[in-house]
């Protein structure tokens, strides 16, 4: 991120019912510098429209990964190239 | 250490052979196979679809395996997890652990499953014979099962 | 519940199929395979011979299985134990447990092995490549392993 | 056992190194009425000759079964048709 840039490109991915509610599996966004954490990003997305607001209506049950590693809602997006949102996993 | 994510069915004996063939230093081999149950919440299941997060799935399974090798004396491990459409009775996941000693093999296989169930990004969607269905909810018992291994926080 | 004492090798997938084929109510299958290690006490093993007590062996294995079914919710179990001459790398014993739930399957399989190792009348005789050899001593760790299940005295 | 009989037939079986030391795998004996327990039987056998004495030299490590069921050394032979002696088991 060059100093002074207001946004930077980030890939968002959605899985399972989060994907179904958002309506897309993947999208590229221009992340504003003001969106610093995963929780911030959930808030920012929820303000984008009813599909997002619905998908993130219960943020406590949403799990997130940054660059394919599990993170908490307080995690910083500073190094994020890919952010994923999904329900608790149910494999195995 | 081997990890495979595949749509094809797996064979347990072939999985064992993959990590033990030609070796004579192994004393104990434990396998776990998770299968699709034909009934869920009182309804007969038509099929189950498994979604995953390509890339992260493999990375998590590799981390799961590495954790097990850190904690127990294991000669080799194999994890196969299927994705896509599965029918009742079919295998979902296979874990194979080879060790010199049986208790290490049992514990490591049990740990791998507990860890995998709460960390690996797979999601199950059920479709009942009556057409109803939906995403399977995570079970709190799975989190509790993982907690007993006293893992460091990630 | 199935018990077999045989000289022939066994196949793990065939053992699983024997108790799960055609069923869709099973969720978890755990197998344990004990194999002949190629080295014992620092010597390379040529072969291992397994003696048993015909009649009592089968009776003990049936008792072992019945104990497991009393303690855990199991759909079926299979125990195959080989006797006669075995080579390094070959399977000695196979335990297969089918259950609705993974923890029951893991615990029951581990219990079956602990119980079998201290109760079933089998004796191993090793022959090293240098011609030396003899009867394998029982391990106190096996008695300790059984003790953790808090069995009633027989 | 008819009242007044001094002996009754019992099958003895030996396994592993007990069998090798005794020198036979199986034998039929006429069990004297005075031999009441497994420990008594071990003592009685040990007096029959050096092979037996050698096999049972450390009775603490000998295991026994009556009618194919594990028993302790104090077990009564009253119902015994088949008595087996062997080292601690090492299967699995």
Short mmCIF file of C-alpha atoms in Angstrom, two decimals:
data_model
loop_
_atom_site.label_atom_id
_atom_site.label_comp_id
_atom_site.label_asym_id
_atom_site.label_seq_id
_atom_site.Cartn_x
_atom_site.Cartn_y
_atom_site.Cartn_z
CA UNK A 1 0.00 0.00 0.00
CA UNK A 2 1.62 3.22 -1.11
CA UNK A 3 1.42 5.96 1.49
CA UNK A 4 -1.46 8.27 0.78
CA UNK A 5 -3.67 5.70 -1.01
CA UNK A 6 -7.22 5.69 0.37
CA UNK A 7 -8.14 2.19 -0.76
CA UNK A 8 -6.46 -1.05 -1.74
CA UNK A 9 -7.71 -4.14 -3.54
CA UNK A 10 -8.78 -7.13 -1.44
CA UNK A 11 -10.48 -10.37 -2.49
CA UNK A 12 -13.48 -11.37 -0.42
CA UNK A 13 -14.75 -14.97 -0.33
CA UNK A 14 -17.95 -16.34 1.13
CA UNK A 15 -18.84 -19.94 1.93
CA UNK A 16 -21.90 -22.05 2.76
CA UNK A 17 -24.92 -20.04 3.89
CA UNK A 18 -22.91 -16.82 4.08
CA UNK A 19 -22.25 -17.24 0.36
CA UNK A 20 -25.90 -17.99 -0.32
CA UNK A 21 -27.07 -14.92 1.61
CA UNK A 22 -24.50 -12.56 0.11
CA UNK A 23 -25.33 -13.95 -3.31
CA UNK A 24 -21.78 -14.24 -4.64
CA UNK A 25 -18.92 -16.62 -3.85
CA UNK A 26 -16.14 -14.15 -4.45
CA UNK A 27 -15.64 -10.47 -5.15
CA UNK A 28 -12.87 -7.92 -5.42
CA UNK A 29 -13.32 -4.80 -3.34
CA UNK A 30 -11.47 -1.54 -2.86
CA UNK A 31 -10.89 -1.60 0.89
CA UNK A 32 -10.96 1.88 2.46
CA UNK A 33 -8.05 2.63 4.76
CA UNK A 34 -10.56 3.34 7.54
CA UNK A 35 -11.63 -0.32 7.62
CA UNK A 36 -8.92 -1.66 9.90
CA UNK A 37 -10.19 -4.96 11.36
CA UNK A 38 -12.34 -7.94 10.45
CA UNK A 39 -15.12 -6.51 12.64
CA UNK A 40 -14.82 -3.19 10.80
CA UNK A 41 -15.12 -5.01 7.49
CA UNK A 42 -18.26 -6.84 8.62
CA UNK A 43 -19.78 -3.48 9.59
CA UNK A 44 -18.70 -1.88 6.33
CA UNK A 45 -20.13 -4.75 4.26
CA UNK A 46 -23.40 -4.77 6.23
CA UNK A 47 -23.92 -1.14 5.22
CA UNK A 48 -23.56 -2.02 1.53
CA UNK A 49 -27.03 -3.52 1.18
CA UNK A 50 -29.69 -5.86 2.54
CA UNK A 51 -28.02 -9.06 1.27
CA UNK A 52 -24.89 -8.26 3.26
CA UNK A 53 -26.84 -7.00 6.26
CA UNK A 54 -28.75 -10.29 6.27
CA UNK A 55 -25.64 -12.45 5.90
CA UNK A 56 -23.89 -10.66 8.76
CA UNK A 57 -26.98 -10.13 10.96
CA UNK A 58 -25.42 -12.33 13.68
CA UNK A 59 -21.74 -11.46 13.51
CA UNK A 60 -20.97 -13.69 16.52
CA UNK A 61 -21.58 -16.83 14.50
CA UNK A 62 -19.55 -15.68 11.48
CA UNK A 63 -16.03 -17.04 11.22
CA UNK A 64 -13.28 -15.33 9.25
CA UNK A 65 -9.94 -16.12 7.67
CA UNK A 66 -7.28 -13.72 6.43
CA UNK A 67 -5.01 -15.08 3.72
CA UNK A 68 -6.45 -18.57 4.43
CA UNK A 69 -5.68 -18.55 8.15
CA UNK A 70 -8.39 -18.49 10.85
CA UNK A 71 -8.57 -15.11 12.63
CA UNK A 72 -10.68 -13.44 15.29
CA UNK A 73 -12.94 -10.45 14.61
CA UNK A 74 -10.36 -8.16 16.15
CA UNK A 75 -7.67 -9.17 13.64
CA UNK A 76 -6.04 -6.42 11.61
CA UNK A 77 -6.57 -6.32 7.86
CA UNK A 78 -3.16 -4.68 7.32
CA UNK A 79 -1.68 -7.67 5.48
CA UNK A 80 -4.95 -8.99 4.04
CA UNK A 81 -5.00 -9.92 0.38
CA UNK A 82 -7.86 -12.44 0.76
CA UNK A 83 -10.55 -12.31 3.46
CA UNK A 84 -13.10 -15.12 3.80
CA UNK A 85 -16.35 -15.27 5.78
CA UNK A 86 -18.15 -18.48 6.65
CA UNK A 87 -20.23 -20.32 9.29
CA UNK A 88 -18.54 -22.59 11.84
CA UNK A 89 -17.06 -25.52 9.94
CA UNK A 90 -18.87 -28.88 9.81
CA UNK A 91 -16.58 -31.27 7.96
CA UNK A 92 -15.26 -34.65 8.98
CA UNK B 1 2.35 -36.80 5.76
CA UNK B 2 -0.25 -36.76 3.02
CA UNK B 3 -3.40 -34.71 2.53
CA UNK B 4 -5.93 -35.21 -0.23
CA UNK B 5 -9.17 -33.39 -0.97
CA UNK B 6 -11.09 -35.30 -3.61
CA UNK B 7 -14.53 -36.02 -5.03
CA UNK B 8 -13.77 -39.73 -5.59
CA UNK B 9 -14.49 -42.40 -2.97
CA UNK B 10 -11.56 -43.71 -0.97
CA UNK B 11 -10.54 -47.21 0.06
CA UNK B 12 -9.24 -47.75 3.59
CA UNK B 13 -6.82 -50.56 2.69
CA UNK B 14 -5.39 -48.44 -0.13
CA UNK B 15 -4.99 -45.56 2.34
CA UNK B 16 -3.12 -47.82 4.74
CA UNK B 17 -0.94 -49.18 1.93
CA UNK B 18 -0.10 -45.63 0.84
CA UNK B 19 1.75 -44.96 4.09
CA UNK B 20 2.87 -48.42 5.22
CA UNK B 21 3.79 -50.31 2.03
CA UNK B 22 7.28 -51.75 2.19
CA UNK B 23 7.85 -50.65 5.78
CA UNK B 24 8.55 -53.09 8.61
CA UNK B 25 9.08 -50.60 11.44
CA UNK B 26 5.38 -49.90 12.07
CA UNK B 27 3.61 -51.64 14.94
CA UNK B 28 0.19 -50.01 15.01
CA UNK B 29 -2.14 -48.59 12.38
CA UNK B 30 -5.35 -46.81 13.35
CA UNK B 31 -7.88 -45.63 10.80
CA UNK B 32 -10.94 -43.48 11.20
CA UNK B 33 -13.66 -43.36 8.57
CA UNK B 34 -16.52 -40.90 8.86
CA UNK B 35 -19.59 -41.91 6.89
CA UNK B 36 -22.80 -40.23 5.74
CA UNK B 37 -25.66 -41.32 7.97
CA UNK B 38 -28.92 -42.02 6.21
CA UNK B 39 -31.05 -40.24 8.75
CA UNK B 40 -30.69 -36.74 10.18
CA UNK B 41 -33.06 -34.98 12.59
CA UNK B 42 -35.64 -37.72 12.07
CA UNK B 43 -35.64 -37.38 8.29
CA UNK B 44 -34.31 -39.77 5.69
CA UNK B 45 -31.38 -38.26 3.86
CA UNK B 46 -31.27 -38.18 0.06
CA UNK B 47 -27.76 -36.77 -0.23
CA UNK B 48 -25.15 -34.57 1.39
CA UNK B 49 -23.08 -31.93 -0.36
CA UNK B 50 -19.72 -30.88 0.96
CA UNK B 51 -18.43 -27.41 0.19
CA UNK B 52 -14.87 -26.40 1.03
CA UNK B 53 -12.40 -23.53 0.76
CA UNK B 54 -9.83 -24.62 -1.82
CA UNK B 55 -6.35 -23.73 -0.73
CA UNK B 56 -7.21 -23.05 2.89
CA UNK B 57 -8.59 -26.59 3.27
CA UNK B 58 -5.32 -28.19 2.25
CA UNK B 59 -3.34 -25.70 4.36
CA UNK B 60 -5.43 -26.46 7.46
CA UNK B 61 -5.17 -30.23 6.97
CA UNK B 62 -1.40 -29.92 6.65
CA UNK B 63 -1.35 -27.86 9.89
CA UNK B 64 -3.53 -30.49 11.59
CA UNK B 65 -1.12 -33.24 10.56
CA UNK B 66 1.92 -31.25 11.64
CA UNK B 67 0.34 -30.70 15.08
CA UNK B 68 -0.17 -34.44 15.51
CA UNK B 69 3.41 -35.21 14.52
CA UNK B 70 4.60 -32.68 17.10
CA UNK B 71 2.65 -34.32 19.89
CA UNK B 72 3.09 -38.03 19.19
CA UNK B 73 5.72 -40.36 17.81
CA UNK B 74 4.17 -41.14 14.44
CA UNK B 75 5.73 -42.73 11.42
CA UNK B 76 3.26 -41.36 8.92
CA UNK B 77 -0.25 -40.00 8.57
CA UNK B 78 -2.78 -39.68 5.77
CA UNK B 79 -5.90 -37.55 5.60
CA UNK B 80 -8.40 -37.84 2.76
CA UNK B 81 -11.49 -35.62 2.81
CA UNK B 82 -14.14 -35.79 0.14
CA UNK B 83 -16.05 -32.85 -1.29
CA UNK B 84 -19.06 -32.62 -3.58
CA UNK B 85 -22.14 -34.83 -3.54
CA UNK B 86 -22.19 -37.87 -1.22
CA UNK B 87 -24.82 -40.55 -0.66
CA UNK B 88 -25.87 -42.23 2.61
CA UNK B 89 -23.33 -44.86 3.65
CA UNK B 90 -20.48 -43.28 1.72
CA UNK B 91 -17.21 -42.29 3.36
CA UNK B 92 -16.65 -38.58 4.01
CA UNK B 93 -13.26 -38.55 5.64
CA UNK B 94 -10.42 -41.01 6.17
CA UNK B 95 -7.62 -40.60 8.67
CA UNK B 96 -4.79 -43.16 8.84
CA UNK B 97 -2.08 -43.06 11.50
CA UNK B 98 0.97 -45.32 11.66
CA UNK B 99 3.04 -45.49 14.85
CA UNK B 100 5.33 -47.88 16.68
CA UNK B 101 2.82 -47.97 19.56
CA UNK B 102 -0.93 -48.39 19.71
CA UNK B 103 -1.80 -45.72 22.25
CA UNK B 104 0.00 -43.04 20.24
CA UNK B 105 -1.83 -44.19 17.11
CA UNK B 106 -5.24 -44.10 18.81
CA UNK B 107 -4.68 -40.72 20.43
CA UNK B 108 -3.28 -39.10 17.31
CA UNK B 109 -6.15 -40.33 15.13
CA UNK B 110 -8.70 -39.09 17.66
CA UNK B 111 -6.89 -35.74 17.89
CA UNK B 112 -6.73 -35.39 14.10
CA UNK B 113 -10.48 -35.86 13.86
CA UNK B 114 -11.26 -33.43 16.71
CA UNK B 115 -8.96 -30.82 15.22
CA UNK B 116 -10.16 -31.35 11.66
CA UNK B 117 -13.83 -31.10 12.68
CA UNK B 118 -13.36 -27.64 14.19
CA UNK B 119 -10.63 -26.16 11.98
CA UNK B 120 -10.81 -27.51 8.44
CA UNK B 121 -13.06 -25.34 6.23
CA UNK B 122 -15.69 -27.83 5.10
CA UNK B 123 -19.43 -27.30 5.26
CA UNK B 124 -22.12 -29.95 4.94
CA UNK B 125 -25.49 -29.33 3.31
CA UNK B 126 -28.12 -32.01 3.68
CA UNK B 127 -31.03 -32.75 1.38
CA UNK B 128 -33.78 -34.97 2.79
CA UNK B 129 -35.85 -37.37 0.71
CA UNK B 130 -38.85 -35.06 1.21
CA UNK B 131 -36.90 -32.24 -0.45
CA UNK B 132 -36.24 -30.27 2.72
CA UNK B 133 -32.74 -29.66 3.94
CA UNK B 134 -30.12 -27.09 4.70
CA UNK B 135 -26.69 -26.43 6.12
CA UNK B 136 -25.61 -28.60 9.03
CA UNK B 137 -25.08 -26.65 12.25
CA UNK B 138 -21.74 -26.95 14.01
CA UNK B 139 -21.92 -28.86 17.27
CA UNK B 140 -20.66 -27.40 20.50
CA UNK B 141 -19.56 -30.92 21.44
CA UNK B 142 -16.95 -30.67 18.68
CA UNK B 143 -15.44 -27.54 20.25
CA UNK B 144 -15.46 -29.27 23.62
CA UNK B 145 -13.73 -32.29 22.10
CA UNK B 146 -10.97 -30.11 20.71
CA UNK B 147 -10.54 -28.27 24.01
CA UNK B 148 -9.43 -31.47 25.79
CA UNK B 149 -6.17 -31.45 23.79
CA UNK B 150 -5.10 -28.13 25.39
CA UNK B 151 -3.94 -26.58 22.16
CA UNK B 152 -2.24 -23.21 22.14
CA UNK B 153 -4.49 -20.48 20.79
CA UNK B 154 -3.92 -19.70 17.17
CA UNK C 1 -20.19 -59.21 16.72
CA UNK C 2 -17.70 -61.36 14.88
CA UNK C 3 -14.54 -63.12 16.00
CA UNK C 4 -12.14 -64.96 13.73
CA UNK C 5 -8.90 -66.76 14.50
CA UNK C 6 -7.11 -67.57 11.26
CA UNK C 7 -3.76 -68.27 9.65
CA UNK C 8 -4.60 -66.27 6.49
CA UNK C 9 -3.80 -62.56 6.13
CA UNK C 10 -6.71 -60.13 6.53
CA UNK C 11 -7.75 -57.07 4.57
CA UNK C 12 -8.91 -54.00 6.48
CA UNK C 13 -11.42 -52.83 3.86
CA UNK C 14 -12.92 -56.33 3.72
CA UNK C 15 -13.16 -56.30 7.51
CA UNK C 16 -14.99 -52.97 7.42
CA UNK C 17 -17.30 -54.19 4.67
CA UNK C 18 -18.11 -57.31 6.70
CA UNK C 19 -19.82 -55.23 9.38
CA UNK C 20 -20.96 -52.10 7.53
CA UNK C 21 -22.03 -53.30 4.06
CA UNK C 22 -25.53 -52.16 3.19
CA UNK C 23 -25.93 -50.13 6.38
CA UNK C 24 -26.56 -46.38 6.37
CA UNK C 25 -26.93 -45.82 10.12
CA UNK C 26 -23.20 -45.86 10.92
CA UNK C 27 -21.35 -42.58 11.36
CA UNK C 28 -17.89 -43.65 12.51
CA UNK C 29 -15.66 -46.63 11.80
CA UNK C 30 -12.38 -47.09 13.65
CA UNK C 31 -9.93 -49.85 12.80
CA UNK C 32 -6.82 -50.99 14.58
CA UNK C 33 -4.20 -53.12 12.87
CA UNK C 34 -1.29 -54.55 14.81
CA UNK C 35 1.69 -55.46 12.63
CA UNK C 36 4.87 -57.46 13.05
CA UNK C 37 7.81 -55.11 13.54
CA UNK C 38 10.99 -56.06 11.73
CA UNK C 39 13.25 -55.30 14.65
CA UNK C 40 13.02 -56.46 18.25
CA UNK C 41 15.50 -55.80 21.05
CA UNK C 42 18.00 -54.48 18.53
CA UNK C 43 17.88 -57.59 16.35
CA UNK C 44 16.39 -58.01 12.91
CA UNK C 45 13.43 -60.33 12.99
CA UNK C 46 13.16 -63.28 10.60
CA UNK C 47 9.65 -64.34 11.63
CA UNK C 48 7.16 -64.48 14.46
CA UNK C 49 5.07 -67.48 15.42
CA UNK C 50 1.78 -67.10 17.22
CA UNK C 51 0.53 -69.92 19.40
CA UNK C 52 -2.97 -69.87 20.88
CA UNK C 53 -5.39 -71.87 22.99
CA UNK C 54 -8.10 -73.08 20.59
CA UNK C 55 -11.51 -72.74 22.13
CA UNK C 56 -10.49 -70.45 24.94
CA UNK C 57 -9.17 -67.89 22.44
CA UNK C 58 -12.50 -67.57 20.71
CA UNK C 59 -14.34 -67.54 24.04
CA UNK C 60 -12.14 -64.71 25.37
CA UNK C 61 -12.50 -62.65 22.20
CA UNK C 62 -16.27 -63.03 22.39
CA UNK C 63 -16.15 -61.88 26.04
CA UNK C 64 -13.95 -58.93 25.05
CA UNK C 65 -16.46 -57.89 22.39
CA UNK C 66 -19.40 -58.29 24.74
CA UNK C 67 -17.68 -56.05 27.31
CA UNK C 68 -17.22 -53.32 24.70
CA UNK C 69 -20.86 -53.51 23.64
CA UNK C 70 -21.89 -53.16 27.28
CA UNK C 71 -19.85 -49.99 27.74
CA UNK C 72 -20.38 -48.12 24.47
CA UNK C 73 -23.12 -47.62 21.92
CA UNK C 74 -21.73 -49.74 19.10
CA UNK C 75 -23.44 -50.98 15.99
CA UNK C 76 -21.05 -53.82 15.32
CA UNK C 77 -17.53 -55.03 15.99
CA UNK C 78 -15.12 -57.43 14.33
CA UNK C 79 -11.97 -58.99 15.71
CA UNK C 80 -9.60 -61.02 13.55
CA UNK C 81 -6.47 -62.47 15.13
CA UNK C 82 -3.93 -64.45 13.18
CA UNK C 83 -2.02 -67.47 14.41
CA UNK C 84 0.89 -69.42 12.97
CA UNK C 85 3.94 -68.01 11.19
CA UNK C 86 4.04 -64.29 10.37
CA UNK C 87 6.64 -62.18 8.59
CA UNK C 88 7.78 -58.62 9.38
CA UNK C 89 5.24 -56.07 8.15
CA UNK C 90 2.33 -58.52 8.22
CA UNK C 91 -0.85 -57.84 10.16
CA UNK C 92 -1.31 -59.75 13.44
CA UNK C 93 -4.62 -58.44 14.67
CA UNK C 94 -7.50 -56.41 13.24
CA UNK C 95 -10.19 -54.71 15.29
CA UNK C 96 -13.05 -52.89 13.56
CA UNK C 97 -15.65 -50.87 15.46
CA UNK C 98 -18.74 -49.22 13.97
CA UNK C 99 -20.66 -46.64 15.97
CA UNK C 100 -22.93 -43.66 15.44
CA UNK C 101 -20.29 -41.45 17.11
CA UNK C 102 -16.55 -41.14 16.73
CA UNK C 103 -15.54 -40.93 20.37
CA UNK C 104 -17.36 -44.16 21.20
CA UNK C 105 -15.69 -45.84 18.22
CA UNK C 106 -12.21 -44.67 19.24
CA UNK C 107 -12.64 -45.60 22.90
CA UNK C 108 -14.14 -49.00 22.19
CA UNK C 109 -11.38 -49.93 19.72
CA UNK C 110 -8.70 -48.85 22.19
CA UNK C 111 -10.44 -50.80 24.97
CA UNK C 112 -10.76 -53.91 22.80
CA UNK C 113 -7.03 -53.86 22.12
CA UNK C 114 -6.07 -53.27 25.78
CA UNK C 115 -8.38 -56.05 26.89
CA UNK C 116 -7.34 -58.44 24.14
CA UNK C 117 -3.63 -57.89 24.85
CA UNK C 118 -3.96 -58.97 28.47
CA UNK C 119 -6.75 -61.56 28.29
CA UNK C 120 -6.75 -63.41 24.97
CA UNK C 121 -4.55 -66.53 25.10
CA UNK C 122 -2.01 -65.84 22.37
CA UNK C 123 1.75 -66.14 22.72
CA UNK C 124 4.37 -64.72 20.39
CA UNK C 125 7.67 -66.43 19.67
CA UNK C 126 10.27 -64.45 17.77
CA UNK C 127 13.07 -65.78 15.60
CA UNK C 128 15.82 -63.31 14.71
CA UNK C 129 17.76 -63.39 11.44
CA UNK C 130 20.83 -64.54 13.42
CA UNK C 131 18.88 -67.60 14.58
CA UNK C 132 18.38 -66.45 18.16
CA UNK C 133 14.95 -65.85 19.55
CA UNK C 134 12.38 -66.89 22.07
CA UNK C 135 9.05 -66.18 23.64
CA UNK C 136 8.05 -62.54 23.91
CA UNK C 137 7.68 -61.33 27.50
CA UNK C 138 4.43 -59.74 28.55
CA UNK C 139 4.73 -56.02 29.20
CA UNK C 140 3.62 -54.47 32.45
CA UNK C 141 2.50 -51.47 30.42
CA UNK C 142 -0.23 -53.66 28.94
CA UNK C 143 -1.59 -54.47 32.39
CA UNK C 144 -1.46 -50.77 33.26
CA UNK C 145 -3.31 -49.94 30.04
CA UNK C 146 -6.10 -52.35 30.93
CA UNK C 147 -6.34 -51.01 34.47
CA UNK C 148 -7.43 -47.56 33.22
CA UNK C 149 -10.77 -49.04 32.10
CA UNK C 150 -11.69 -49.95 35.71
CA UNK C 151 -12.94 -53.40 34.86
CA UNK C 152 -14.56 -55.57 37.52
CA UNK C 153 -12.31 -58.40 38.65
CA UNK C 154 -13.02 -61.68 36.96
CA UNK D 1 -17.38 -87.17 41.10
CA UNK D 2 -18.90 -90.10 42.81
CA UNK D 3 -18.52 -90.01 46.56
CA UNK D 4 -15.60 -92.09 47.75
CA UNK D 5 -13.54 -91.88 44.55
CA UNK D 6 -9.94 -90.93 45.25
CA UNK D 7 -9.14 -89.54 41.81
CA UNK D 8 -10.94 -88.18 38.77
CA UNK D 9 -9.83 -87.59 35.18
CA UNK D 10 -8.74 -84.07 34.22
CA UNK D 11 -7.17 -82.81 31.01
CA UNK D 12 -4.10 -80.64 31.43
CA UNK D 13 -2.90 -78.28 28.69
CA UNK D 14 0.33 -76.33 28.46
CA UNK D 15 1.18 -73.42 26.20
CA UNK D 16 4.22 -71.48 25.00
CA UNK D 17 7.36 -71.97 27.14
CA UNK D 18 5.39 -73.87 29.79
CA UNK D 19 4.57 -76.43 27.09
CA UNK D 20 8.19 -76.51 25.93
CA UNK D 21 9.49 -77.05 29.47
CA UNK D 22 6.91 -79.68 30.42
CA UNK D 23 7.55 -81.42 27.12
CA UNK D 24 3.95 -82.18 26.17
CA UNK D 25 1.08 -79.97 24.99
CA UNK D 26 -1.67 -81.99 26.62
CA UNK D 27 -2.13 -84.88 28.99
CA UNK D 28 -4.85 -86.68 30.88
CA UNK D 29 -4.25 -87.12 34.58
CA UNK D 30 -6.01 -88.81 37.45
CA UNK D 31 -6.43 -85.92 39.85
CA UNK D 32 -6.20 -86.96 43.51
CA UNK D 33 -9.00 -85.63 45.68
CA UNK D 34 -6.37 -84.02 47.91
CA UNK D 35 -5.36 -81.61 45.14
CA UNK D 36 -8.01 -78.95 45.69
CA UNK D 37 -6.75 -75.75 44.07
CA UNK D 38 -4.69 -74.56 41.12
CA UNK D 39 -1.79 -73.87 43.49
CA UNK D 40 -2.11 -77.41 44.86
CA UNK D 41 -2.00 -78.75 41.32
CA UNK D 42 1.15 -76.78 40.52
CA UNK D 43 2.78 -78.23 43.65
CA UNK D 44 1.62 -81.74 42.80
CA UNK D 45 2.89 -81.47 39.22
CA UNK D 46 6.24 -80.01 40.35
CA UNK D 47 6.78 -83.15 42.42
CA UNK D 48 6.26 -85.40 39.37
CA UNK D 49 9.69 -84.73 37.87
CA UNK D 50 12.35 -82.23 36.86
CA UNK D 51 10.57 -81.07 33.68
CA UNK D 52 7.54 -80.04 35.70
CA UNK D 53 9.64 -78.60 38.51
CA UNK D 54 11.48 -76.51 35.94
CA UNK D 55 8.30 -75.34 34.17
CA UNK D 56 6.71 -74.29 37.46
CA UNK D 57 9.89 -73.01 39.15
CA UNK D 58 8.41 -69.49 39.31
CA UNK D 59 4.72 -70.12 40.01
CA UNK D 60 4.06 -66.36 40.30
CA UNK D 61 4.49 -65.90 36.57
CA UNK D 62 2.38 -68.91 35.59
CA UNK D 63 -1.19 -68.16 34.52
CA UNK D 64 -3.98 -70.73 34.67
CA UNK D 65 -7.40 -71.34 33.20
CA UNK D 66 -10.07 -73.79 34.33
CA UNK D 67 -12.48 -74.93 31.64
CA UNK D 68 -11.07 -72.15 29.38
CA UNK D 69 -11.69 -69.31 31.84
CA UNK D 70 -8.86 -67.36 33.51
CA UNK D 71 -8.54 -68.18 37.23
CA UNK D 72 -6.27 -67.30 40.13
CA UNK D 73 -3.98 -69.77 41.87
CA UNK D 74 -6.44 -70.03 44.74
CA UNK D 75 -9.26 -71.23 42.45
CA UNK D 76 -10.90 -74.53 43.31
CA UNK D 77 -10.55 -77.46 40.94
CA UNK D 78 -13.93 -78.86 41.98
CA UNK D 79 -15.56 -78.30 38.58
CA UNK D 80 -12.38 -78.61 36.50
CA UNK D 81 -12.50 -80.82 33.42
CA UNK D 82 -9.69 -78.95 31.63
CA UNK D 83 -6.89 -77.02 33.34
CA UNK D 84 -4.38 -74.99 31.32
CA UNK D 85 -1.05 -73.46 32.36
CA UNK D 86 0.70 -70.75 30.38
CA UNK D 87 2.84 -67.60 30.61
CA UNK D 88 1.21 -64.16 30.60
CA UNK D 89 -0.41 -63.67 27.19
CA UNK D 90 1.34 -61.63 24.48
CA UNK D 91 -1.08 -61.45 21.57
CA UNK D 92 -2.39 -58.45 19.70
#
